[in-house]
GROMACS .gro file of C-alpha atoms in nm:
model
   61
    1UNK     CA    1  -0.153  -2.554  -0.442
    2UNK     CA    2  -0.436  -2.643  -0.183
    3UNK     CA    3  -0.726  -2.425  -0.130
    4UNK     CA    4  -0.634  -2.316   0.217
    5UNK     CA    5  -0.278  -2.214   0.069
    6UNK     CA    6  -0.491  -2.023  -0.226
    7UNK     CA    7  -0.726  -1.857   0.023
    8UNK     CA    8  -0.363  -1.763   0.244
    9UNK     CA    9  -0.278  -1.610  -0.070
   10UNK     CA   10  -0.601  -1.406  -0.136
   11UNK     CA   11  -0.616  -1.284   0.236
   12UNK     CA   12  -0.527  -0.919   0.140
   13UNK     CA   13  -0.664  -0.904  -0.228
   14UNK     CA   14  -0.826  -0.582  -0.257
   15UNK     CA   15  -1.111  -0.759  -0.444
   16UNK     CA   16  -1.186  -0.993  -0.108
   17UNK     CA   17  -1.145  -0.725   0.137
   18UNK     CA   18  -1.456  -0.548   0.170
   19UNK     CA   19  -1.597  -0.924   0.211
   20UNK     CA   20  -1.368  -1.038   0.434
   21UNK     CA   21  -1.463  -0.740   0.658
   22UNK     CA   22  -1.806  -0.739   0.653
   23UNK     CA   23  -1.789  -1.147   0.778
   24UNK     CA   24  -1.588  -1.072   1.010
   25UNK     CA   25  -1.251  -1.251   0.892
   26UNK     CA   26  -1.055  -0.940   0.905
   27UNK     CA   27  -1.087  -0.596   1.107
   28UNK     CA   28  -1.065  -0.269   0.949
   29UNK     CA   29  -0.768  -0.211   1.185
   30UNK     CA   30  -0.612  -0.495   0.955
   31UNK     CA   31  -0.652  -0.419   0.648
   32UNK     CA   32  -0.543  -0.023   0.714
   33UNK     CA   33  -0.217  -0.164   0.906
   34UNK     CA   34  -0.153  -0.367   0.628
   35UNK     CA   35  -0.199  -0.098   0.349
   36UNK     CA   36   0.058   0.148   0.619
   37UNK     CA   37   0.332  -0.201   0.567
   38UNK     CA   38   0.321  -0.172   0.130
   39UNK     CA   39   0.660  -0.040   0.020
   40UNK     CA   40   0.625   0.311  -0.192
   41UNK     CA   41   0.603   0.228  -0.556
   42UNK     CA   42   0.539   0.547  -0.691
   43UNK     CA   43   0.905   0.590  -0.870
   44UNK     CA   44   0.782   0.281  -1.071
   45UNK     CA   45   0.504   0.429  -1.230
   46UNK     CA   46   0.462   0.490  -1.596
   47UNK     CA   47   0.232   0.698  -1.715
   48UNK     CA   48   0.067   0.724  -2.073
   49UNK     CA   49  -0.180   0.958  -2.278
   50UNK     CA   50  -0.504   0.785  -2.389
   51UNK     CA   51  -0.350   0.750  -2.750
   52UNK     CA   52  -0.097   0.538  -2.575
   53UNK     CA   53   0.214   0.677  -2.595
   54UNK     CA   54   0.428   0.695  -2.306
   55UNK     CA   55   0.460   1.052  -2.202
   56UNK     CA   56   0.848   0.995  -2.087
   57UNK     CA   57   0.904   0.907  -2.410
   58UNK     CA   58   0.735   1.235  -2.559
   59UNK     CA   59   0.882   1.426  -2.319
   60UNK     CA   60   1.248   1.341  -2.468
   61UNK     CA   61   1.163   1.384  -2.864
   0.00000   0.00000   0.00000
């Protein structure tokens, strides 16, 4: 992969953002369209106690 392909890649990666903002490479109006485009992934969350267990999984025994 070639670095501009890699830096295509990392355009929206919540780690660059701020950075990308502040110099100018993307607008705030960008970024918050962009979040308003991400599917909703909540049904795909799994959540757990701190011990680990999945609570589903407690939940049914």
């Amino acid at each position: 992969m070639s670095l501009a392909q890699a830096n295509k890649n990392l355009k929206y990666d919540k780690r660059m953002t701020e950075n990308k903002i502040n110099a100018g490479e993307m607008t705030k109006e960008e970024w918050q369209k962009h979040l308003e485009q991400l599917p909703d992934l909540a049904h795909n969350v799994e959540t757990f106690t701190m011990d680990g267990k999945n609570t589903k999984d407690d939940d049914n025994h």
